[in-house]
Coordinates of C-alpha atoms in Angstrom, one line a residue:
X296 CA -27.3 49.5 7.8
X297 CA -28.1 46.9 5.4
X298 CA -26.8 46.9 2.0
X299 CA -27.0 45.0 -1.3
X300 CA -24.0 45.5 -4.2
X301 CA -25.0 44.1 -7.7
X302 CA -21.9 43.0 -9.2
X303 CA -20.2 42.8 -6.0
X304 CA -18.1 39.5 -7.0
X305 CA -16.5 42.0 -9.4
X306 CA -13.5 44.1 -9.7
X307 CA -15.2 47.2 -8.4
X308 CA -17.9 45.9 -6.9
X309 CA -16.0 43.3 -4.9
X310 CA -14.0 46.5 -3.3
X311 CA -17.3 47.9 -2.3
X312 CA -18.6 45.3 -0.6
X313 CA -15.2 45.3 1.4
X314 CA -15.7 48.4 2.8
X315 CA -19.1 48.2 3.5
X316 CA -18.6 45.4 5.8
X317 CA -15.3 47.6 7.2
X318 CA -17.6 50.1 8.5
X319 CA -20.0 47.7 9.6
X320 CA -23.0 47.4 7.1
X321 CA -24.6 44.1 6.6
X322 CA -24.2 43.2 3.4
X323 CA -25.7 41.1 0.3
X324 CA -24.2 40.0 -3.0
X325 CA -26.2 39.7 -6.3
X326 CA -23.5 38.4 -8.9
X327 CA -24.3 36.0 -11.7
X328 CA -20.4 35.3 -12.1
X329 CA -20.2 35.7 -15.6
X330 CA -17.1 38.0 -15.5
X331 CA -17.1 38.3 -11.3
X332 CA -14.6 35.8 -9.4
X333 CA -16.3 34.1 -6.2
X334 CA -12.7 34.6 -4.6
X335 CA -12.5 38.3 -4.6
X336 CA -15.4 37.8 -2.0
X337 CA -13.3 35.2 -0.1
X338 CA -12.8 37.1 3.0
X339 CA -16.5 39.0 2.7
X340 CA -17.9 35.6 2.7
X341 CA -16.3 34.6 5.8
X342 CA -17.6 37.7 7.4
X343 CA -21.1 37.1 6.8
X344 CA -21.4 38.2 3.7
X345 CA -25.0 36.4 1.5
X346 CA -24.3 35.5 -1.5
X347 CA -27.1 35.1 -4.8
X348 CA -25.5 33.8 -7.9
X349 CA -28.2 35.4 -10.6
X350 CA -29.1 37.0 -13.5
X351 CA -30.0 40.3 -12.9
X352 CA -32.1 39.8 -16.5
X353 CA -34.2 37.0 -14.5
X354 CA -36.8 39.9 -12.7
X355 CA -38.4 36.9 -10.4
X356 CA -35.1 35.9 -9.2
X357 CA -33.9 39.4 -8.7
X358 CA -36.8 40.1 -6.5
X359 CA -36.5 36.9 -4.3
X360 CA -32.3 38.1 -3.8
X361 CA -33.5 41.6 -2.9
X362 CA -36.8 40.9 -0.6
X363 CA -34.2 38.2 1.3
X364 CA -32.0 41.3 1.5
X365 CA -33.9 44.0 2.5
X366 CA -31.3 46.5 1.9
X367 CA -31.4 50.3 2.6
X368 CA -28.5 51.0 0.4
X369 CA -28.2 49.7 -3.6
X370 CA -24.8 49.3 -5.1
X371 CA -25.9 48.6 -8.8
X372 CA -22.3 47.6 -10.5
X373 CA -23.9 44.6 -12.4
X374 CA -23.2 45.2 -15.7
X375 CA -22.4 44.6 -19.5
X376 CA -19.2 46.3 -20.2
X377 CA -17.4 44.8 -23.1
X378 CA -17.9 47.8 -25.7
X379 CA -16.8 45.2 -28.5
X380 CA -19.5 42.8 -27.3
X381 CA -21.9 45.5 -26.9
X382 CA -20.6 45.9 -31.2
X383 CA -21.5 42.7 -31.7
X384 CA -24.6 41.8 -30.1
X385 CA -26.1 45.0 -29.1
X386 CA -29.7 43.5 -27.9
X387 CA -27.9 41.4 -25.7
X388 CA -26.0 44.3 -24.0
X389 CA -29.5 46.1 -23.6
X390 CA -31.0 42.9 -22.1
X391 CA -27.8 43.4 -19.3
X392 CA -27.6 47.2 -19.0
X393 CA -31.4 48.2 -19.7
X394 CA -33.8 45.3 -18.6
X395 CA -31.2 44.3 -15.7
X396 CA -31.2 47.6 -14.7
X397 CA -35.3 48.2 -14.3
X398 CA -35.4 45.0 -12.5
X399 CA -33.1 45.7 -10.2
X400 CA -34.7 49.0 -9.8
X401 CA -38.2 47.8 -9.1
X402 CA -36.6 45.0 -6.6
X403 CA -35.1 47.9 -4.7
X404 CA -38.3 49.9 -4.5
X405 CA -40.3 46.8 -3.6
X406 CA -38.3 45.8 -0.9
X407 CA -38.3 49.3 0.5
X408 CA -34.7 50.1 -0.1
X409 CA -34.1 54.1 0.4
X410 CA -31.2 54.9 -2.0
X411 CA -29.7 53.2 -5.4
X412 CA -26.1 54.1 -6.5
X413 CA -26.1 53.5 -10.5
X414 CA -22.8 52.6 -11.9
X415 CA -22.9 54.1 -15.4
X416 CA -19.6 55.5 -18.0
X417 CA -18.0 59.2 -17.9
X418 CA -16.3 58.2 -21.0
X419 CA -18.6 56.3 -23.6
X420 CA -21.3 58.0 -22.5
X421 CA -20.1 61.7 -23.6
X422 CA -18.8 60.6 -27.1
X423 CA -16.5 62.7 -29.2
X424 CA -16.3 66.1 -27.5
X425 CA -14.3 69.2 -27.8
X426 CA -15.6 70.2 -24.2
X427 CA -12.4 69.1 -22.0
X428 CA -12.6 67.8 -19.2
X429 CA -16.0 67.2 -19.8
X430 CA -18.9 68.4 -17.4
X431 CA -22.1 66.6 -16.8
X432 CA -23.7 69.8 -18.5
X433 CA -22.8 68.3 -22.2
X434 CA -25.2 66.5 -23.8
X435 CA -24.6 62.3 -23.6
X436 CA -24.0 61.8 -27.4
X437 CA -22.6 58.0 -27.2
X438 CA -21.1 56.2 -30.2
X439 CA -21.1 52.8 -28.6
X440 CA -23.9 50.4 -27.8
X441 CA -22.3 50.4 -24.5
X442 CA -22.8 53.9 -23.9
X443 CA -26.4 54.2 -25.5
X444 CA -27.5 51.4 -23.1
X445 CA -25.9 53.2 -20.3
X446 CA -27.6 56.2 -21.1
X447 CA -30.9 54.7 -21.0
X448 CA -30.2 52.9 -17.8
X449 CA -29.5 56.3 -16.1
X450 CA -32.6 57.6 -17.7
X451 CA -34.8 54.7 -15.9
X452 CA -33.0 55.3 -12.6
X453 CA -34.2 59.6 -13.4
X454 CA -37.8 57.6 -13.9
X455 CA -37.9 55.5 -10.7
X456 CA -37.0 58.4 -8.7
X457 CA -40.0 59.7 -9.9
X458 CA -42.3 57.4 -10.6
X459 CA -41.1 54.7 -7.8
X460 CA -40.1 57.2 -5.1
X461 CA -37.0 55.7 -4.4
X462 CA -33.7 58.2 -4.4
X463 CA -31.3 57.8 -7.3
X464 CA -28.0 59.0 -8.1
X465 CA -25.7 57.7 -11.3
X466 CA -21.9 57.9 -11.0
X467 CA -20.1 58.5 -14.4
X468 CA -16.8 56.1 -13.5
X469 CA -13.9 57.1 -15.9
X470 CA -11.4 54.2 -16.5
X471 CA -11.2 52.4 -13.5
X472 CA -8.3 50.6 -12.9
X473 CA -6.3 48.6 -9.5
X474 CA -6.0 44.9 -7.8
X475 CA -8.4 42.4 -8.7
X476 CA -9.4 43.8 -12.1
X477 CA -8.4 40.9 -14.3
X478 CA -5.2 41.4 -16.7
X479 CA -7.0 38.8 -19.2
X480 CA -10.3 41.1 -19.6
X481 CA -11.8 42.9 -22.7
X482 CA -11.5 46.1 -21.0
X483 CA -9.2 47.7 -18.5
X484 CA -6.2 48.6 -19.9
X485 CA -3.9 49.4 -17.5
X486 CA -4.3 45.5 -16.1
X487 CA -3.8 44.3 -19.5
X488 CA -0.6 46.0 -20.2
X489 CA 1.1 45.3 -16.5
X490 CA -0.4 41.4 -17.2
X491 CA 1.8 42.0 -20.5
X492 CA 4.4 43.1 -19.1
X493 CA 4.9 40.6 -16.1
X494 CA 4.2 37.5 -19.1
X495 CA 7.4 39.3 -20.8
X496 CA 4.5 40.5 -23.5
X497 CA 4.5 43.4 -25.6
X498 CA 1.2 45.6 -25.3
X499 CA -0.9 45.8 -27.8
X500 CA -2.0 49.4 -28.8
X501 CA -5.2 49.9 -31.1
X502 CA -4.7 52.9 -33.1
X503 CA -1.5 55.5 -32.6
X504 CA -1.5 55.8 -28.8
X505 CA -2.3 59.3 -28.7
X506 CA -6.3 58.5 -26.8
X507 CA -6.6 59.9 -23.9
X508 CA -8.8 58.2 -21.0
X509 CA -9.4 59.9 -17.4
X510 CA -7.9 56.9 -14.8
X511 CA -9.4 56.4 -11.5
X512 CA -7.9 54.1 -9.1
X513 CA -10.4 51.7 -7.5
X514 CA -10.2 53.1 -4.1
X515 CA -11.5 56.6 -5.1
X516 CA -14.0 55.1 -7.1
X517 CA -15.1 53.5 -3.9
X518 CA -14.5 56.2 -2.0
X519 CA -17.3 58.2 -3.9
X520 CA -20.1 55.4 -3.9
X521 CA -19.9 55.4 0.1
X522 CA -20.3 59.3 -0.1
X523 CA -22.9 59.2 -2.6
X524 CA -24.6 56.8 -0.1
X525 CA -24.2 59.2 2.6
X526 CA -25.0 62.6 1.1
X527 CA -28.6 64.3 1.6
X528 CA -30.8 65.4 -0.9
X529 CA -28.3 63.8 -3.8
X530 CA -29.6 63.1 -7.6
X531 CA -29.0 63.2 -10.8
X532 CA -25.3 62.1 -12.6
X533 CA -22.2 63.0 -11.4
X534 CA -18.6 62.5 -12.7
X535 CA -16.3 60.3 -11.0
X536 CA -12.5 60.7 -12.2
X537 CA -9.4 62.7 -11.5
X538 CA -9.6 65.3 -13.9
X539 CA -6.5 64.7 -15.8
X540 CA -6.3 62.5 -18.9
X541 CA -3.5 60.2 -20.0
X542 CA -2.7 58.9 -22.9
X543 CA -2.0 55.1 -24.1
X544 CA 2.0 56.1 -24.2
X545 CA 2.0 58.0 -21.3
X546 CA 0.0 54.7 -19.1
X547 CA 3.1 52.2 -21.2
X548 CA 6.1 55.2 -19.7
X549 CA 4.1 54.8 -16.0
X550 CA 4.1 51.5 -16.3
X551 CA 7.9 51.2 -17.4
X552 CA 8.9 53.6 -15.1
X553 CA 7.4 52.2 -12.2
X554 CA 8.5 48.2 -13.2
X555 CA 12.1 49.6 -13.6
X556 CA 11.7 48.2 -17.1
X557 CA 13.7 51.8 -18.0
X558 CA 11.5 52.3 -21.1
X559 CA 12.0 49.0 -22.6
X560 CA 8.3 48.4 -23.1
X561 CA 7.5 48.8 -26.5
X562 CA 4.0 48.2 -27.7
X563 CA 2.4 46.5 -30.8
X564 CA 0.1 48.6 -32.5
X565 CA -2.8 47.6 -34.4
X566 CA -6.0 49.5 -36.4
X567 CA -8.6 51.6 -34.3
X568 CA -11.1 49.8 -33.4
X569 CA -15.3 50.7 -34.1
X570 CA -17.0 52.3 -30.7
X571 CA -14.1 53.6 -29.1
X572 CA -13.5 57.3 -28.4
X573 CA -10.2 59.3 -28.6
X574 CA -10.3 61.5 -26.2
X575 CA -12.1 61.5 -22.4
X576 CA -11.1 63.2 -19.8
X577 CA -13.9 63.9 -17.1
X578 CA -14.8 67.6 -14.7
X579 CA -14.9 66.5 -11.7
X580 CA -16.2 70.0 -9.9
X581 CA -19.6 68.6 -9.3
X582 CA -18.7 65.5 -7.2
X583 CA -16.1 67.8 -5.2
X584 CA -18.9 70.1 -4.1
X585 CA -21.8 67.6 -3.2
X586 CA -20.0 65.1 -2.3
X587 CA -16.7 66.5 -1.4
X588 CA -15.2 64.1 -3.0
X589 CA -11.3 64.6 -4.5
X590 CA -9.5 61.9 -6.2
X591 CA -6.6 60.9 -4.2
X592 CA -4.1 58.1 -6.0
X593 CA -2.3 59.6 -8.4
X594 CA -1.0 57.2 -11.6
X595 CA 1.5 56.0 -10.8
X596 CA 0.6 55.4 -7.3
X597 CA -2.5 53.1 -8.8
X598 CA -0.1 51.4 -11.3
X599 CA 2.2 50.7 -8.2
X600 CA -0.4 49.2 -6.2
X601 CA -2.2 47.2 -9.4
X602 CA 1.4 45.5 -9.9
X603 CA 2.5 44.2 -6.6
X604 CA -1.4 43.2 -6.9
X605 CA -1.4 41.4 -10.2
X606 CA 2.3 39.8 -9.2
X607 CA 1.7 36.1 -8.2

């Protein structure tokens, strides 16, 4: 089967593409390598693996990538996700998460793909709740500009399903975190902390430590896109996670813990900062019974595997 994975020179999306091609799809790359590194796709490459270095904002070149393609399956990872960028220049992050996201859409129907897996947020997405873990029944109230645009890119993957014909399903990631997600980033924490800790850093901590985030190690998160490629009759959004939240302190005592550091970690802490919510943890039961999926890494498990990853 023939595949194409938006953002596939990414941390995620980089992992997809892996094991696509180990069970034996053909696969494409769309990747403008703004925050994507070509040498997570070392290997892929030298399996066979196409490569387009584009902007999925430029619709002419997206549609020249995809009808070279000709994929069945859509991995759409590409993405804006820097919710302090998002702050800062909010039409730029629609131009990524909105406009990228109809013209990869319409590329996929044109070139007569059958399915698109969206990549969108469980936790900016739902804003400040008092519904925890959080079911896809609440109502997406985002207080980002990251959120609101991935809102609205879900809501144009609803609209090609049913204007375009072609099958859609959006998969609410909570914080994904494992190898190859890069220590130096605006967003994954986890990464950050453990790049930190190995530099002999302390973390920094915005706000008191107490926010809770639901973390999924990459795997699972993988785990469920080649499910939600696989299932029949599949729509709609579904939460990806584990179902359990963490806080910042308790991700700093795994991380300890696990480095044999013996609790000697102690982090900076600085303001709050605008667009970030406190608490997020994700329900899960929806993914479990149409996809059957169940996370299966456990946190400190992940944060084992991230630092022997992340060591040089």
């Amino acid at each position: 089967m023939r595949a194409l994975v938006t953002g596939g020179a990414g941390f995620i999306g980089s992992n997809v593409v892996d094991a696509l091609l180990a069970r034996g799809n053909e696969v494409a790359v769309v990747d403008d390598l703004s925050t994507g590194r070509i040498e997570n796709l070392e290997e892929a490459l030298a399996a066979g693996v196409s490569f387009h270095q584009l902007d999925i904002r430029e619709a002419d070149a997206v549609i020249a990538a995809f009808e070279s393609a000709r994929p069945e399956l859509v991995f759409h990872l590409a993405a804006q996700v820097d919710v302090r960028r998002a702050i800062a220049a909010p039409a730029f992050d629609a131009s990524v998460n909105v406009v990228g996201t109809i013209n990869v859409l319409e590329a996929a129907q044109a070139s007569g793909a059958r399915r698109l897996i969206n990549t969108s947020t469980g936790g900016a997405i739902y804003g400040e709740t008092e519904v925890m873990p959080t079911p896809e029944t609440v109502v997406p109230a985002p207080v980002s500009a990251y959120g609101q645009s991935k809102q609205c890119a879900e809501l144009y993957c609803t609209w090609a399903s049913r204007a375009l014909g072609l099958e859609t399903v959006t998969l609410r990631y909570g914080n994904v975190y494992g190898p190859r997600q890069d220590p130096a980033g605006e967003s994954g924490v986890i990464a950050i902390f453990i790049g930190h800790m190995l530099s002999g850093r302390r973390p920094t901590v915005f706000g008191d430590g107490s926010a809770v985030r639901d973390y999924a190690f990459v795997s699972d998160v993988v785990a469920a896109n080649l499910l939600a490629a696989d299932a029949s009759g599949l729509s709609g959004c579904m939460n990806i996670g584990t179902g359990v939240g963490s806080s910042l302190l308790d991700v700093i005592d795994a991380i300890s813990d696990v480095a044999g550091c013996n609790g000697v970690i102690k982090p900076h802490f600085l303001p709050s900062r605008p667009g970030e919510i406190n608490q997020s943890s994700l329900d899960v039961t929806l993914a479990r019974e149409e996809l059957g999926f169940s996370a299966e890494v456990g946190l400190r498990e992940g944060i084992r595997a991230t630092i022997a990853g992340l060591r040089p």
